[in-house]
Coordinates of C-alpha atoms in Angstrom, one line a residue:
Chain A
N2 CA 33.2 48.8 -4.5
A3 CA 33.9 50.7 -2.0
G4 CA 32.5 48.2 0.6
V5 CA 31.3 49.3 3.9
T6 CA 32.0 52.9 4.5
Q7 CA 32.7 54.7 8.1
T8 CA 33.3 58.5 8.7
P9 CA 34.4 60.2 10.7
K10 CA 38.0 58.1 11.6
F11 CA 38.6 59.6 14.8
R12 CA 36.5 62.2 17.0
I13 CA 36.9 63.3 20.8
L14 CA 33.6 64.2 22.6
K15 CA 33.0 65.9 26.0
I16 CA 31.4 64.4 27.9
G17 CA 27.1 65.0 26.8
Q18 CA 27.8 66.1 23.2
S19 CA 26.0 64.1 20.6
M20 CA 27.1 63.0 17.6
T21 CA 26.0 60.7 14.8
L22 CA 28.5 58.0 13.3
Q23 CA 27.9 57.1 9.7
C24 CA 28.0 54.1 7.8
A25 CA 27.1 53.2 4.3
Q26 CA 27.8 50.3 1.6
D27 CA 27.5 49.9 -1.4
M28 CA 27.2 46.3 -1.5
N29 CA 23.1 46.4 -1.7
H30 CA 23.7 44.3 1.5
N31 CA 20.1 43.8 3.1
Y32 CA 21.9 43.6 6.6
M33 CA 23.3 45.7 8.5
Y34 CA 25.5 45.6 12.3
W35 CA 27.0 48.2 14.6
Y36 CA 29.7 46.9 17.1
R37 CA 32.6 47.9 19.9
Q38 CA 35.9 46.7 20.0
D39 CA 37.1 47.7 23.9
P40 CA 40.6 46.6 24.3
G41 CA 41.0 43.3 25.3
M42 CA 37.1 42.3 24.5
G43 CA 35.9 39.9 21.7
L44 CA 33.3 42.5 19.9
K45 CA 30.3 43.3 21.3
L46 CA 26.6 44.3 18.8
I47 CA 25.0 47.3 19.8
Y48 CA 21.9 47.7 17.0
Y49 CA 21.5 45.5 14.0
S50 CA 19.5 46.2 11.0
V51 CA 17.8 43.3 8.5
G52 CA 16.4 45.6 5.7
A53 CA 15.4 49.0 5.2
G54 CA 13.0 50.4 7.8
I55 CA 14.3 47.2 10.4
T56 CA 15.8 47.8 13.4
D57 CA 16.9 45.8 16.3
K58 CA 18.8 46.1 19.7
G59 CA 21.8 44.1 19.8
E60 CA 23.6 43.1 23.5
V61 CA 24.9 46.6 24.1
P62 CA 22.0 49.7 23.1
N63 CA 22.1 51.6 25.8
G64 CA 22.9 54.7 24.5
Y65 CA 22.3 54.6 21.2
N66 CA 20.2 55.2 18.6
V67 CA 19.9 53.8 14.9
S68 CA 18.1 54.5 11.8
R69 CA 17.5 52.4 8.7
S70 CA 16.2 54.9 5.9
T71 CA 18.2 53.1 2.7
T72 CA 19.5 50.1 2.2
E73 CA 23.1 51.8 1.8
D74 CA 23.1 54.0 5.3
F75 CA 23.1 52.6 8.9
P76 CA 23.9 55.4 10.8
L77 CA 24.9 55.0 14.6
R78 CA 23.6 58.3 17.3
L79 CA 25.1 58.6 20.5
E80 CA 23.5 60.8 22.8
L81 CA 24.8 62.5 25.7
A82 CA 28.2 60.8 25.0
A83 CA 29.8 59.0 28.0
P84 CA 33.4 57.9 29.0
S85 CA 32.1 54.6 29.3
Q86 CA 31.5 54.6 25.6
T87 CA 34.9 55.8 24.4
S88 CA 35.8 52.9 22.3
V89 CA 36.1 51.7 18.4
Y90 CA 33.0 51.3 16.4
F91 CA 32.8 49.1 13.7
C92 CA 30.1 49.5 10.8
A93 CA 29.1 46.0 9.2
S94 CA 27.2 44.1 6.6
R95 CA 26.2 41.3 4.6
L96 CA 23.9 40.3 1.8
D97 CA 21.5 38.0 4.2
R98 CA 22.1 35.7 6.8
T99 CA 22.6 32.7 5.0
K100 CA 25.9 34.2 4.3
D101 CA 27.9 34.2 7.6
G102 CA 30.8 36.9 6.2
Y103 CA 30.9 40.1 6.8
T104 CA 32.3 43.2 5.8
F105 CA 33.4 45.7 8.0
G106 CA 34.4 48.9 7.8
S107 CA 37.4 50.2 8.4
G108 CA 36.6 51.7 12.4
T109 CA 35.6 55.1 14.0
R110 CA 37.6 55.7 17.5
L111 CA 35.9 57.5 19.6
T112 CA 37.7 59.3 22.8
V113 CA 35.1 60.4 25.2
V114 CA 36.6 63.2 28.0
Chain B
K14 CA 27.0 29.8 28.8
N15 CA 27.6 30.3 25.1
Q16 CA 31.8 31.0 25.1
V17 CA 34.2 31.6 22.8
E18 CA 37.7 31.5 24.2
Q19 CA 41.2 31.7 21.8
S20 CA 44.9 31.2 23.2
P21 CA 47.3 32.6 23.2
Q22 CA 46.9 36.2 24.1
S23 CA 49.7 37.1 22.1
L24 CA 52.3 35.6 20.0
I25 CA 55.7 36.6 18.9
I26 CA 57.2 34.8 16.2
L27 CA 60.2 35.2 13.9
E28 CA 59.7 35.9 9.9
G29 CA 59.7 32.2 8.0
K30 CA 58.4 30.6 11.4
N31 CA 55.5 28.7 11.5
C32 CA 52.4 29.3 14.1
T33 CA 49.5 27.9 15.7
L34 CA 46.7 29.7 17.1
Q35 CA 43.8 27.9 19.4
C36 CA 39.7 28.6 19.4
N37 CA 37.9 26.3 21.6
Y38 CA 33.8 26.9 21.4
T39 CA 31.5 25.8 24.1
V40 CA 28.3 27.2 21.4
S41 CA 25.7 25.1 21.1
P42 CA 24.2 24.1 18.7
F43 CA 27.5 25.0 16.4
S44 CA 26.7 25.2 12.3
N45 CA 30.3 27.2 12.1
L46 CA 33.3 28.6 13.0
R47 CA 34.6 31.7 10.9
W48 CA 38.6 32.8 11.6
Y49 CA 39.1 36.9 11.0
K50 CA 42.1 38.5 10.6
Q51 CA 41.8 42.4 11.9
D52 CA 45.1 44.7 10.7
T53 CA 45.7 47.4 13.5
G54 CA 43.4 50.4 12.3
R55 CA 41.3 48.3 10.5
G56 CA 38.0 46.3 10.7
P57 CA 38.2 42.7 10.5
V58 CA 38.1 40.1 7.3
S59 CA 37.3 37.1 6.4
L60 CA 40.1 34.2 6.3
T61 CA 38.0 31.5 6.0
I62 CA 34.9 29.7 7.5
M63 CA 35.0 26.0 9.3
T64 CA 31.2 23.9 8.7
F65 CA 30.4 21.2 10.7
S66 CA 30.9 18.7 8.7
E67 CA 35.0 19.8 7.4
N68 CA 38.0 18.8 8.9
T69 CA 40.2 21.0 7.4
K70 CA 40.9 23.7 5.1
S71 CA 43.2 26.0 3.6
N72 CA 43.7 29.7 2.3
G73 CA 47.2 29.8 1.0
R74 CA 49.5 30.0 3.9
Y75 CA 46.5 29.8 6.5
T76 CA 45.2 26.4 7.0
A77 CA 42.3 25.6 9.4
T78 CA 40.8 23.0 11.3
L79 CA 37.9 21.8 13.3
D80 CA 37.1 19.0 15.5
A81 CA 33.7 19.1 16.6
D82 CA 33.8 16.7 18.9
T83 CA 35.8 18.3 21.3
K84 CA 34.7 22.1 20.0
Q85 CA 38.2 23.0 18.9
S86 CA 39.4 24.8 15.9
S87 CA 43.2 26.1 14.8
L88 CA 44.6 28.4 12.4
H89 CA 47.8 27.4 11.7
I90 CA 50.4 29.7 9.7
T91 CA 52.6 28.4 7.4
A92 CA 56.4 30.5 7.1
S93 CA 55.4 33.8 8.6
Q94 CA 55.4 37.0 7.1
L95 CA 56.0 40.6 8.6
S96 CA 52.5 41.4 7.1
D97 CA 50.7 38.6 9.2
S98 CA 51.3 41.0 11.8
A99 CA 47.7 41.0 13.1
S100 CA 45.2 39.7 15.5
Y101 CA 43.0 37.1 14.9
I102 CA 39.7 36.7 15.8
C103 CA 37.2 33.4 16.0
V104 CA 33.6 33.6 15.8
V105 CA 30.9 31.3 15.9
P106 CA 27.8 32.1 15.6
S107 CA 24.8 31.3 18.0
G108 CA 21.5 31.1 17.2
G109 CA 19.7 34.3 15.3
T110 CA 20.1 36.6 12.8
Y111 CA 22.4 37.9 15.3
K112 CA 23.9 36.1 17.8
Y113 CA 27.4 35.5 16.4
I114 CA 29.7 35.5 19.6
F115 CA 33.6 36.5 19.1
G116 CA 36.4 35.8 21.1
T117 CA 38.6 38.5 22.1
G118 CA 41.7 37.6 19.7
T119 CA 45.3 36.3 19.5
R120 CA 47.5 39.1 18.8
L121 CA 50.2 37.6 16.4
K122 CA 53.3 39.8 16.2
V123 CA 56.4 38.4 13.4
L124 CA 59.7 39.8 13.8
A125 CA 62.6 40.4 10.8

């Protein structure tokens, strides 16, 4: 199993540009999450999904959008990138809410200049 | 306010030595606490989970303890190896589907 796959690994964006961070899992997990990790801070939840067609906001959703058209994929869209969105983004999944352990992807390091 | 605090922020030890990392939480109600290891440039990987009724749990050279009365957990690493160099993150669910509170982590560096 590949687990959770994130692409790209690195990206530099100019202010105002848009991009999509890709996340795919092959474990048939229902729950998927997007977190951002800033230096010296704990992971903060951006958006989550409990199944295909269902998404909801986390703690820091402003400036982001998501979709969940399939169980496997959970892309994160950044519109009008801002320097404050410079961070490392992690996608995670788990089977359901009774299984507390996340499986994380390896992250996408995004810099907005 | 529900919080998870970890100490120390960073730690440097020599290979072969033991160390203990601390996690204090104020989350209520409490159900479980999980320790993750995050290698540089990688996503966190679960080491162990402590439920309310558990006091001690071992996973190889890693031993986690939990004191639900004082709301403290520790992660003890025995006979450290260079590969233990990583950040160790304490995570506690705070009710709801998504409300997991992540500590800021302890960055451990093991020197040869």
